[in-house]
Coordinates of C-alpha atoms and ligand atoms in Angstrom, one line a residue:
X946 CA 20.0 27.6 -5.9
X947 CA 17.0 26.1 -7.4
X948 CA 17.6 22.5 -8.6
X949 CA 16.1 22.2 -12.3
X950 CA 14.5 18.7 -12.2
X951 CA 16.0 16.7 -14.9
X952 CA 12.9 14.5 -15.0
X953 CA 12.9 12.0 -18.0
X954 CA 9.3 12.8 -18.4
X955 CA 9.1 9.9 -21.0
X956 CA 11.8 7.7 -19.8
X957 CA 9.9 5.6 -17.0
X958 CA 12.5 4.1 -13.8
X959 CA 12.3 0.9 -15.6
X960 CA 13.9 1.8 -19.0
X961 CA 16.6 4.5 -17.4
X962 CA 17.6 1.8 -15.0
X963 CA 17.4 -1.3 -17.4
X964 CA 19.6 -3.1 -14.7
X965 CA 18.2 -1.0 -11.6
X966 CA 15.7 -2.8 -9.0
X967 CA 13.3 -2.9 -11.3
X968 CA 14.7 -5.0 -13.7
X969 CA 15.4 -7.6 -10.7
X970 CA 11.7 -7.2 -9.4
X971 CA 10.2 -8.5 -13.1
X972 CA 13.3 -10.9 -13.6
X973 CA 13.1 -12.7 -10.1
X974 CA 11.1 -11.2 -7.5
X975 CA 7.6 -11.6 -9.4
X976 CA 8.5 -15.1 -10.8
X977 CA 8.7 -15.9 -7.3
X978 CA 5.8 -14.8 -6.0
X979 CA 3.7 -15.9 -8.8
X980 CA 5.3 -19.5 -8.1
X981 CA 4.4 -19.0 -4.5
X982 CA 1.1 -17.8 -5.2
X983 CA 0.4 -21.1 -7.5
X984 CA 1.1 -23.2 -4.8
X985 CA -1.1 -21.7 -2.4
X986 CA -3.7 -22.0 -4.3
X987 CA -3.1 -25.7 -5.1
X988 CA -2.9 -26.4 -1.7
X989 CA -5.7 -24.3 -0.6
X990 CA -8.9 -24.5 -3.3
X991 CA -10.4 -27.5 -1.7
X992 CA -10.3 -25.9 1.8
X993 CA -11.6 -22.8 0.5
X994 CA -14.4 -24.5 -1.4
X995 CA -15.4 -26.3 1.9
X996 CA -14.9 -23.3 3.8
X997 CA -17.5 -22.1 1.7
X998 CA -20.4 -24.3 2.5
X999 CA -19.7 -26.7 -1.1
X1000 CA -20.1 -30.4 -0.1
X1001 CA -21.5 -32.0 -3.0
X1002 CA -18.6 -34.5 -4.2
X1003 CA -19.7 -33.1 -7.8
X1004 CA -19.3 -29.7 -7.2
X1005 CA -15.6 -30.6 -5.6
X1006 CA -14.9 -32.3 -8.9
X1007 CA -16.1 -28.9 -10.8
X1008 CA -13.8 -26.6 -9.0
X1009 CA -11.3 -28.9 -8.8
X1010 CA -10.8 -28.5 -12.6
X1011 CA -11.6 -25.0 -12.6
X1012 CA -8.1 -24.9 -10.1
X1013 CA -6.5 -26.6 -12.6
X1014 CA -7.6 -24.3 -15.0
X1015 CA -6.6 -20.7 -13.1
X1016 CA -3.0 -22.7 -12.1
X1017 CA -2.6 -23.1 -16.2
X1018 CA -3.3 -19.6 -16.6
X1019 CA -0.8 -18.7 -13.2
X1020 CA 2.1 -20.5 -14.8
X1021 CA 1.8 -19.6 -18.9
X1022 CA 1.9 -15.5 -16.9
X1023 CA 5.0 -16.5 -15.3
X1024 CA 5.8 -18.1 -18.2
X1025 CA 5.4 -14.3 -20.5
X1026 CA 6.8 -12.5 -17.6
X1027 CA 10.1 -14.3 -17.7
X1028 CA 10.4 -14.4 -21.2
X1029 CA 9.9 -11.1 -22.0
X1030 CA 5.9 -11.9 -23.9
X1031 CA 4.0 -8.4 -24.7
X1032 CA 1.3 -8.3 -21.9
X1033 CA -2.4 -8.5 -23.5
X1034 CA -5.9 -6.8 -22.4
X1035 CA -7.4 -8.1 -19.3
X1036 CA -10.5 -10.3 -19.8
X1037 CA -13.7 -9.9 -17.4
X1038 CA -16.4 -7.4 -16.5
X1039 CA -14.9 -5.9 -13.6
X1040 CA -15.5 -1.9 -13.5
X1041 CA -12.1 -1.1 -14.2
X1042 CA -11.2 -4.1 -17.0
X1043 CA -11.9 -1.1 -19.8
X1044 CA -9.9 1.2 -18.2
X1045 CA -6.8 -0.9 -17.6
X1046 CA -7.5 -2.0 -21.8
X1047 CA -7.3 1.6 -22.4
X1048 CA -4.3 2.2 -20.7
X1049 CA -3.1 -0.4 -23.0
X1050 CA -4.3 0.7 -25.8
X1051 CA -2.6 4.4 -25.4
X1052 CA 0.7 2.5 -24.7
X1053 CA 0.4 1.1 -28.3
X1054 CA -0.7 4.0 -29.7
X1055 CA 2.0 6.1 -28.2
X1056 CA 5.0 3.3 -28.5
X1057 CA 4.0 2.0 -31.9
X1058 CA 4.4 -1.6 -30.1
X1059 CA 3.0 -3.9 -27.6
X1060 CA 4.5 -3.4 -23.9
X1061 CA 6.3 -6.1 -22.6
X1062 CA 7.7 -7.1 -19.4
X1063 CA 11.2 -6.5 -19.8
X1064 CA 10.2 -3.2 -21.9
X1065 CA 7.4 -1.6 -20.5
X1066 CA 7.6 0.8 -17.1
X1067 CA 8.3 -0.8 -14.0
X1068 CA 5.4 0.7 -12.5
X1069 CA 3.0 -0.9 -15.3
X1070 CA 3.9 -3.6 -15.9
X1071 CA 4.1 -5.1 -11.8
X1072 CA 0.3 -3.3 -11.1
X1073 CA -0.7 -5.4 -14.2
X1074 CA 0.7 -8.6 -12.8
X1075 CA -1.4 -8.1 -9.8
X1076 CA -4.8 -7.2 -11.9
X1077 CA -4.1 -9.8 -14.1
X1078 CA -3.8 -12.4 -11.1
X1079 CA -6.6 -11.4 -9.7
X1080 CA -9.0 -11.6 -12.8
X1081 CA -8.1 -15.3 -12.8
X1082 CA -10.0 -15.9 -9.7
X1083 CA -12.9 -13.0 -10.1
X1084 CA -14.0 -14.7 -13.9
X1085 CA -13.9 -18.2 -12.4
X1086 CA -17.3 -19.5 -11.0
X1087 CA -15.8 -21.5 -7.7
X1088 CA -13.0 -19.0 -7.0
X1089 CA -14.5 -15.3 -7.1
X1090 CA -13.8 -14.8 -3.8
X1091 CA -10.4 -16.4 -3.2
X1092 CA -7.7 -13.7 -1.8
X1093 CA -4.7 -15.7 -3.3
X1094 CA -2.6 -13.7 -0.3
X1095 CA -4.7 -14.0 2.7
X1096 CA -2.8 -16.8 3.8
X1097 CA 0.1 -15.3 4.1
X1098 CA -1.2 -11.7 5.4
X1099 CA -3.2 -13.5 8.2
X1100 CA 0.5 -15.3 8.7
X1101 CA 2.5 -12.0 8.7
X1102 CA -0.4 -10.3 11.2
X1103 CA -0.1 -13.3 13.6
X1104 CA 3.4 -13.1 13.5
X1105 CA 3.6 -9.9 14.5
X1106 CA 0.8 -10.8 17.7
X1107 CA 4.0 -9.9 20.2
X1108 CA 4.7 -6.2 18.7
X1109 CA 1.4 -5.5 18.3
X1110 CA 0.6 -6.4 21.9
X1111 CA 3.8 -4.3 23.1
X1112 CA 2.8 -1.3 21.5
X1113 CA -1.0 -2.1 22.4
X1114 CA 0.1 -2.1 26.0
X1115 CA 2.3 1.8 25.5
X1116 CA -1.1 2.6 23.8
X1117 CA -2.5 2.1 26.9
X1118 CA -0.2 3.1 29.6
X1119 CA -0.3 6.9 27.7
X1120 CA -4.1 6.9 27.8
X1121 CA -4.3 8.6 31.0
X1122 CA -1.9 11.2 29.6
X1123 CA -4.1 14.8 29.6
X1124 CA -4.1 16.0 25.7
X1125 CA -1.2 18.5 26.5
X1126 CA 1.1 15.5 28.1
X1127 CA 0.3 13.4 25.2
X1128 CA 1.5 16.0 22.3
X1129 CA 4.9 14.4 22.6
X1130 CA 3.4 11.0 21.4
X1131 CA 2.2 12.1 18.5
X1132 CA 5.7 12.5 17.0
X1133 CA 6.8 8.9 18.2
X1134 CA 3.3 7.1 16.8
X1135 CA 3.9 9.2 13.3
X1136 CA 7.5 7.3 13.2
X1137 CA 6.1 4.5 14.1
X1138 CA 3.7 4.1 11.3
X1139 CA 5.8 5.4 8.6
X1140 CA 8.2 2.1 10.0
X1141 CA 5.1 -0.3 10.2
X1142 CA 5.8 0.6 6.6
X1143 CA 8.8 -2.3 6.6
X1144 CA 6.3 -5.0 6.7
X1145 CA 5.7 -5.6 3.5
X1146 CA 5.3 -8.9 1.5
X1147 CA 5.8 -7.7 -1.9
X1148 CA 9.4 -6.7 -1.0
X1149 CA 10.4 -10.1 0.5
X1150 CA 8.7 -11.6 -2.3
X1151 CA 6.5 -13.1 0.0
X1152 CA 8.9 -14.4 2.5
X1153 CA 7.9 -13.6 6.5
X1154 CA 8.1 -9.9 6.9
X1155 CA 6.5 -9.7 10.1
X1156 CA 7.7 -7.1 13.7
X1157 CA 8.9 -9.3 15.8
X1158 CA 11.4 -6.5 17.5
X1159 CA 9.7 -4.3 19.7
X1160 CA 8.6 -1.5 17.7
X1161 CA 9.5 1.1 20.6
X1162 CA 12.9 0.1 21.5
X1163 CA 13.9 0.3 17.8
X1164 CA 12.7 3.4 16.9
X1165 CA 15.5 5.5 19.1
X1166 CA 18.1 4.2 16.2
X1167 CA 15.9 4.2 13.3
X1168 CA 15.5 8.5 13.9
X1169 CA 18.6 9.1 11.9
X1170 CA 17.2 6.9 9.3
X1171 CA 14.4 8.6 8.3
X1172 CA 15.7 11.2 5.7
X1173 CA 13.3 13.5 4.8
X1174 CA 11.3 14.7 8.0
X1175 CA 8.7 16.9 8.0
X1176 CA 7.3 15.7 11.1
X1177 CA 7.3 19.1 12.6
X1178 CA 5.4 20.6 10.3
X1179 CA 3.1 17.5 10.2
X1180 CA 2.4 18.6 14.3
X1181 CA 2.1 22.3 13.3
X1182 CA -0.6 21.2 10.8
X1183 CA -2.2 19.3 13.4
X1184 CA -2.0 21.8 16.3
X1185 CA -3.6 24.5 14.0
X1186 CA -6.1 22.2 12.7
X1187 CA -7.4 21.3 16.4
X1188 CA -7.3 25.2 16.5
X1189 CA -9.5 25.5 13.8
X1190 CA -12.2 23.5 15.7
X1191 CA -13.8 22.5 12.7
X1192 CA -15.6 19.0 11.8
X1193 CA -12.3 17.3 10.3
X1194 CA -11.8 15.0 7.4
X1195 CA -8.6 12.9 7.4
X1196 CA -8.1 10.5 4.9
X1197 CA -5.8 7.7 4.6
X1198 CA -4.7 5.8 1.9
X1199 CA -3.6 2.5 2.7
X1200 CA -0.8 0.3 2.2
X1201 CA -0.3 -2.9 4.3
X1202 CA -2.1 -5.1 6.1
X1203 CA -1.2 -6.6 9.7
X1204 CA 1.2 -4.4 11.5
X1205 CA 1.3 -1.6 9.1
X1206 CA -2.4 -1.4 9.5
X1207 CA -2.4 -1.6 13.1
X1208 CA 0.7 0.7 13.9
X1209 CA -2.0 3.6 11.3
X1210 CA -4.7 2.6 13.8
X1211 CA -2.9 3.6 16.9
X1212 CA -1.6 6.7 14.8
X1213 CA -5.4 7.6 15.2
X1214 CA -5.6 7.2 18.5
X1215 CA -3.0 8.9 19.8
X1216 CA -4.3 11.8 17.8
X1217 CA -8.0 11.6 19.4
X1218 CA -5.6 11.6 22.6
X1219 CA -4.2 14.5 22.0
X1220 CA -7.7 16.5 20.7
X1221 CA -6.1 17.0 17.3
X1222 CA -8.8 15.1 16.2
X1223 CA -12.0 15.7 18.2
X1224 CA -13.7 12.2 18.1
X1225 CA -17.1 13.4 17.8
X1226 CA -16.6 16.0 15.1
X1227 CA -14.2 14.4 12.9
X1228 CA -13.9 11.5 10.3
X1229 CA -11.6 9.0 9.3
X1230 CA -11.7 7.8 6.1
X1231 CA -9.5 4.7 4.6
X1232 CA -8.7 4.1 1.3
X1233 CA -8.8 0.4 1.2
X1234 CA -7.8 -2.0 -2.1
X1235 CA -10.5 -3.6 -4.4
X1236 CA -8.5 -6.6 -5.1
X1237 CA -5.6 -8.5 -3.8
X1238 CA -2.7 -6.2 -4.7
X1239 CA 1.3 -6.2 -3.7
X1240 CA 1.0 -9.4 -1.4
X1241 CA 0.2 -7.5 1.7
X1242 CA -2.2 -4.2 0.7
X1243 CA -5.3 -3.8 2.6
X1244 CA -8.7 -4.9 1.5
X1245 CA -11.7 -4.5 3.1
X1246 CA -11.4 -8.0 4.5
X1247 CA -7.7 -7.6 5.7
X1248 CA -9.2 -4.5 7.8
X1249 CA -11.9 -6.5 9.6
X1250 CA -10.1 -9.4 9.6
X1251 CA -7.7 -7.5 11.9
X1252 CA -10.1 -6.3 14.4
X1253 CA -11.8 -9.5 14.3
X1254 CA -8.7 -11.1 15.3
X1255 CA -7.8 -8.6 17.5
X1256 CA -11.5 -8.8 19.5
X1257 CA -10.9 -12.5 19.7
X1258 CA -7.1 -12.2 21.2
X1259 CA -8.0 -13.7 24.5
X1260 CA -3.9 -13.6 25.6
X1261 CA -4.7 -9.6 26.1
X1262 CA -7.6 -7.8 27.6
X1263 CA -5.9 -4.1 26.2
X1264 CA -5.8 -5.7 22.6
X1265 CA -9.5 -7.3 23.1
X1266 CA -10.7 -4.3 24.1
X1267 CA -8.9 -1.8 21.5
X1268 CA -10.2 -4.1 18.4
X1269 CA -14.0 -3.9 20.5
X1270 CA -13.3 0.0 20.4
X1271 CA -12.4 0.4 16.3
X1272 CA -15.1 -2.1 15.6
X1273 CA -17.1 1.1 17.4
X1274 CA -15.7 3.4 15.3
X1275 CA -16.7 1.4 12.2
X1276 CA -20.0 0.6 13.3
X1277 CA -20.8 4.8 14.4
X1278 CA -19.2 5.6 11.0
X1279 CA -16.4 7.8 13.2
X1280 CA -14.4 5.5 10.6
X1281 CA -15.4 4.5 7.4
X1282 CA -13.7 1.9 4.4
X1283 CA -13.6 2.9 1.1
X1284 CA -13.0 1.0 -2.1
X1285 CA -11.8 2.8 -5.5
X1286 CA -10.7 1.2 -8.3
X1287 CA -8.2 3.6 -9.0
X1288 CA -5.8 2.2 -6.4
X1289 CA -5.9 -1.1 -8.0
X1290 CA -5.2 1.2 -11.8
X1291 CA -1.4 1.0 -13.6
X1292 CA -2.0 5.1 -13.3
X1293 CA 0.1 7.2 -11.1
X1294 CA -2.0 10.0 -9.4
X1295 CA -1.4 12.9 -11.7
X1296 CA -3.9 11.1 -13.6
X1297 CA -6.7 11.1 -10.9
X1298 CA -7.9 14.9 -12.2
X1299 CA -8.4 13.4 -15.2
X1300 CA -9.4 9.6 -14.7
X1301 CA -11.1 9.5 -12.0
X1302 CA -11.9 13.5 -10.9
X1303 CA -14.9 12.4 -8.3
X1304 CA -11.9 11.0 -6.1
X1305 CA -9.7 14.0 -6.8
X1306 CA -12.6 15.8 -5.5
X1307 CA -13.8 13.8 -2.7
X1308 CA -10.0 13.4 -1.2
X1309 CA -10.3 17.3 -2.0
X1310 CA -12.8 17.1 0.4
X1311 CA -10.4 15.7 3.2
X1312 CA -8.0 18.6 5.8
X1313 CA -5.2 16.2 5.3
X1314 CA -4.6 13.1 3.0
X1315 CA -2.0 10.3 4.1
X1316 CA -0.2 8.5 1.9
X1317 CA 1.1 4.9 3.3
X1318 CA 4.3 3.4 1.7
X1319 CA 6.3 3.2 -1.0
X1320 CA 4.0 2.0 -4.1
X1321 CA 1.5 4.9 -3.2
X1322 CA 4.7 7.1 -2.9
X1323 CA 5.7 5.8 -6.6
X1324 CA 2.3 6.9 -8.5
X1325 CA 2.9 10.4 -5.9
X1326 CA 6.3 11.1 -8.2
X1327 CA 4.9 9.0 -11.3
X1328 CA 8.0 6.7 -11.0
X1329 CA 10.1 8.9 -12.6
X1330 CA 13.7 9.5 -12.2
X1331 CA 14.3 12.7 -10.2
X1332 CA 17.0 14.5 -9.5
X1333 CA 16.5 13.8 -5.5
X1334 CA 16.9 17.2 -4.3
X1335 CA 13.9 18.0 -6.7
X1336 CA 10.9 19.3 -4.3
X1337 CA 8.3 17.1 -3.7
X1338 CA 5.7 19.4 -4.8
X1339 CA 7.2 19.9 -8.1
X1340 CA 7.5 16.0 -8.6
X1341 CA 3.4 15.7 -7.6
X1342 CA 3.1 17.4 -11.2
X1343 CA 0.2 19.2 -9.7
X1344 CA -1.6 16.3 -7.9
X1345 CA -2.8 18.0 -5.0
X1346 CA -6.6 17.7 -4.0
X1347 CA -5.5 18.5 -0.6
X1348 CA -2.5 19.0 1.8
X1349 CA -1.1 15.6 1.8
X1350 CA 1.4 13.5 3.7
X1351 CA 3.4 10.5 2.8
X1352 CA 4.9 8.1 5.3
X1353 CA 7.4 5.9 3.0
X1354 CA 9.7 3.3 3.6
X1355 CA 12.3 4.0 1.0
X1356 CA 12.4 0.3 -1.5
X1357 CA 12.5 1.6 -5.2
X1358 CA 14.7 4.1 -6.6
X1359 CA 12.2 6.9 -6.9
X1360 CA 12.8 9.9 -4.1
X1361 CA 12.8 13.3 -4.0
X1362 CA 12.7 16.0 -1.8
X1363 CA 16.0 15.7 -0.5
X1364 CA 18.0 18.2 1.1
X1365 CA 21.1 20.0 -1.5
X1366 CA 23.6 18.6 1.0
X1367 CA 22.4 14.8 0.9
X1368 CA 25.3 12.5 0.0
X1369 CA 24.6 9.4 -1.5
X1370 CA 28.0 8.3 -1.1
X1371 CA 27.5 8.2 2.5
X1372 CA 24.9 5.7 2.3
X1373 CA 24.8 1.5 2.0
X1374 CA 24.9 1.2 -2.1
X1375 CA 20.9 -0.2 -1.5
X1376 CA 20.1 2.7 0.5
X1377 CA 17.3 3.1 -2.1
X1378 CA 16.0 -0.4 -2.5
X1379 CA 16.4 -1.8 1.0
X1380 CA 13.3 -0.5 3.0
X1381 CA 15.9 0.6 5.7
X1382 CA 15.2 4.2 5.3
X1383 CA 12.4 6.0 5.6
X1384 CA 10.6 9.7 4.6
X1385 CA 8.2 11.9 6.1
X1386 CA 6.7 14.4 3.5
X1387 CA 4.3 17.4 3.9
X1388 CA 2.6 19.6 1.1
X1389 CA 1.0 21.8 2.5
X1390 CA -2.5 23.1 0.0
X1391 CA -2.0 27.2 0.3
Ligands
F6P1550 O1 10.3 -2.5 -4.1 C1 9.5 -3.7 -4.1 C2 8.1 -3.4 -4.2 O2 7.3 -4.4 -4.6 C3 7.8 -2.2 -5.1 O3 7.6 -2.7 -6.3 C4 6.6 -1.6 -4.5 O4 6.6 -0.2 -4.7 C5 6.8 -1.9 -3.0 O5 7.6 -3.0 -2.9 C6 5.5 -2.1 -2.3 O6 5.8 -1.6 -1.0 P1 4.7 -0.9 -0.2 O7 3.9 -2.0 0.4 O8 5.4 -0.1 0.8 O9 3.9 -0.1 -1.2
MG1551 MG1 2.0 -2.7 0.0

């Protein structure tokens, strides 16, 4: 029986589900971080203009009404947001300013009106809050480089020192494993990745989202939680690539910061453990943010920022010396960063071909292409409302520059992929929204 996706191709999540998740995200959930965010920044600016080498009592006087200036423009968003105000074109020279004016041009053309908060799709309307944040600080002359979140992602990483350390340690203790032995761990580090997933800020609306449970002892129970699994397949793709004995491209595209990023790390290093990637004739490439986006996504400075901390953890030699060893892979280019601006776009990836077809081509490049949590997992199925048991392929609406993964933590109400005989009913009424469940997807390119 094939189930016909009733997809309501022009009826985003947000308008189908006026009081769905998304309709408590814009209500509460991004008031509150915006608040949050505010007063960050009005505690932090003077720090962060001393931080940066600014001593001249005049200059502080400068910037310290330029902060006045951005926190106006912080609270009149919050101010639109919860009022239901149409949004307006982004302001700035940034590379991707015309294409996110674009994008809001079409929406006028095609809707006859102005988005708005309340009315718009869910998925626009939170990526603009983010981009629209972040222009506040990238047109200013004293802020350009403030990361409104890094407080609280180096927070959330330091939290989570003590999981990080545990599973640092297993890391380890399998290293002496022959390639064979160590087959079985590839499985266990895939599952734990896809739950690294869990620490995410923009979820807690920017309340402490760290591990502080061991990530190994919880993952025995979490197995029935995860309710797509293609992790089987994911190890017969793997087993036939190291087959192949090819140079291999793997790409990831990141979500989180801090745990997250450091549970995909040691998902790499289990599989150079286990030959499926050869470390001399492969590459690693990460998708990394160009500007602060969901709280807790990784940019460029998040990554290093991790290693760096990690190289300087004197309470553990194993973690010292694993951040010494990625820092290697950086520097020999066995891993490289890379910044898009499509990431950081309200576009979900069916779009890429079209928008931005050098990336479609260049992640075409890539054997395999991972997909880390649940915003990336949002543009995968456009944010539309499936029918769950609709195949995930069919739901990718042909985005598919390579075979590609996802690793999700399930938090909005966009799945597919689900077995016929999944039932709802037996499920927590959040089961969607919660981040307790997880997925494993593979689509295989023929
Ligand atoms: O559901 C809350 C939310 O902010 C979603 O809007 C977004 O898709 C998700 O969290 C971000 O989670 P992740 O970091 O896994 O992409
Ligand atoms: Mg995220």
């Amino acid at each position: 029986m094939i189930i016909r996706s009733i997809v309501n191709q022009d009826v985003d999540i947000f308008q189908f589900h006026s009081r769905c998740f998304a309709y408590v995200t814009i209500k509460d959930r991004l008031p509150t971080i915006l608040v949050k965010t505010l007063d960050a920044f009005h505690r932090n600016w003077l720090s962060f203009i001393k931080r940066n080498q600014i001593n001249d009592s005049n200059d502080w006087k400068d910037a310290g009404d330029e902060s006045k200036k951005i926190i106006g423009e912080m609270a009149k968003l919050k101010y639109e947001m919860v009022t239901d105000k149409p949004l307006d074109k982004l302001i700035g020279n940034a590379t991707d300013i015309d294409i996110w004016n674009d994008y809001f041009q079409e929406y006028i053309k095609k809707h006859r009106e102005e988005p708005t908060w309340f009315t718009a799709p869910w998925l626009y309307v939170e990526c603009f809050m983010y981009r629209k944040l972040s222009t506040f600080f990238e047109t200013s002359k004293w802020f350009k480089k403030y990361d409104p979140f890094e407080e609280q992602k180096q927070h959330a990483l330091q939290s989570s020192m003590s999981a990080v350390v545990i599973l640092g340690n297993y890391l380890a203790l399998i290293t002496g494993n022959t390639q064979e032995e160590a087959i079985k761990f590839v499985d266990m580090f895939i599952q734990i990745s896809l739950w690294g997933n869990k620490c995410d800020l923009s979820i807690s609306a920017g309340n402490d989202n760290s591990q502080i449970t061991s990530p190994l002892k919880d993952l025995v129970n979490l197995k029935e939680k995860i309710l797509v699994n293609d992790s089987e397949k994911l190890l017969d793709f793997f087993t036939k690539l190291k087959a192949d004995k090819q140079q291999v491209i793997l790409d990831i595209v990141l979500d989180n910061a801090g745990f997250e990023l450091f549970t995909d790390l040691c998902l790499i290093e289990v599989l150079y453990l286990t030959g499926f990637l050869d470390l001399k004739h492969s590459l690693v490439r990460f998708y990394v943010k160009k500007h602060p986006w969901f709280i807790s996504d990784t940019m460029k400075h998040d990554f290093y920022s991790l290693l760096d901390y990690m190289k300087n953890y004197h309470e553990s030699n194993i973690i010292k010396d694993l951040g010494g060893k990625w820092h290697n892979y950086l520097a020999n280019k066995q891993w490289i960063l890379i910044e898009n601006d499509y990431w950081t776009l309200p576009h979900d990836f069916s779009a890429m071909k079209i928008v931005n077809p050098d990336l479609y081509n260049q992640i075409g490049q890539a054997n395999l292409v991972i997909f880390k949590g649940d915003l990336n997992y949002r543009k995968l199925a456009g944010d539309l409302n499936w029918i769950i048991q609709t195949p995930f392929r069919e739901a990718l609406r042909g985005f598919l520059p390579t075979s590609l993964c996802s690793l999700r933590t399930i938090k909005a109400n966009v799945a597919c992929g689900f077995p016929i005989d999944f039932k709802q009913e037996n499920y927590p009424k959040d089961w969607m929204v919660s981040g307790e469940f997880g997925m494993i997807h593979l689509v295989k390119k023929e």
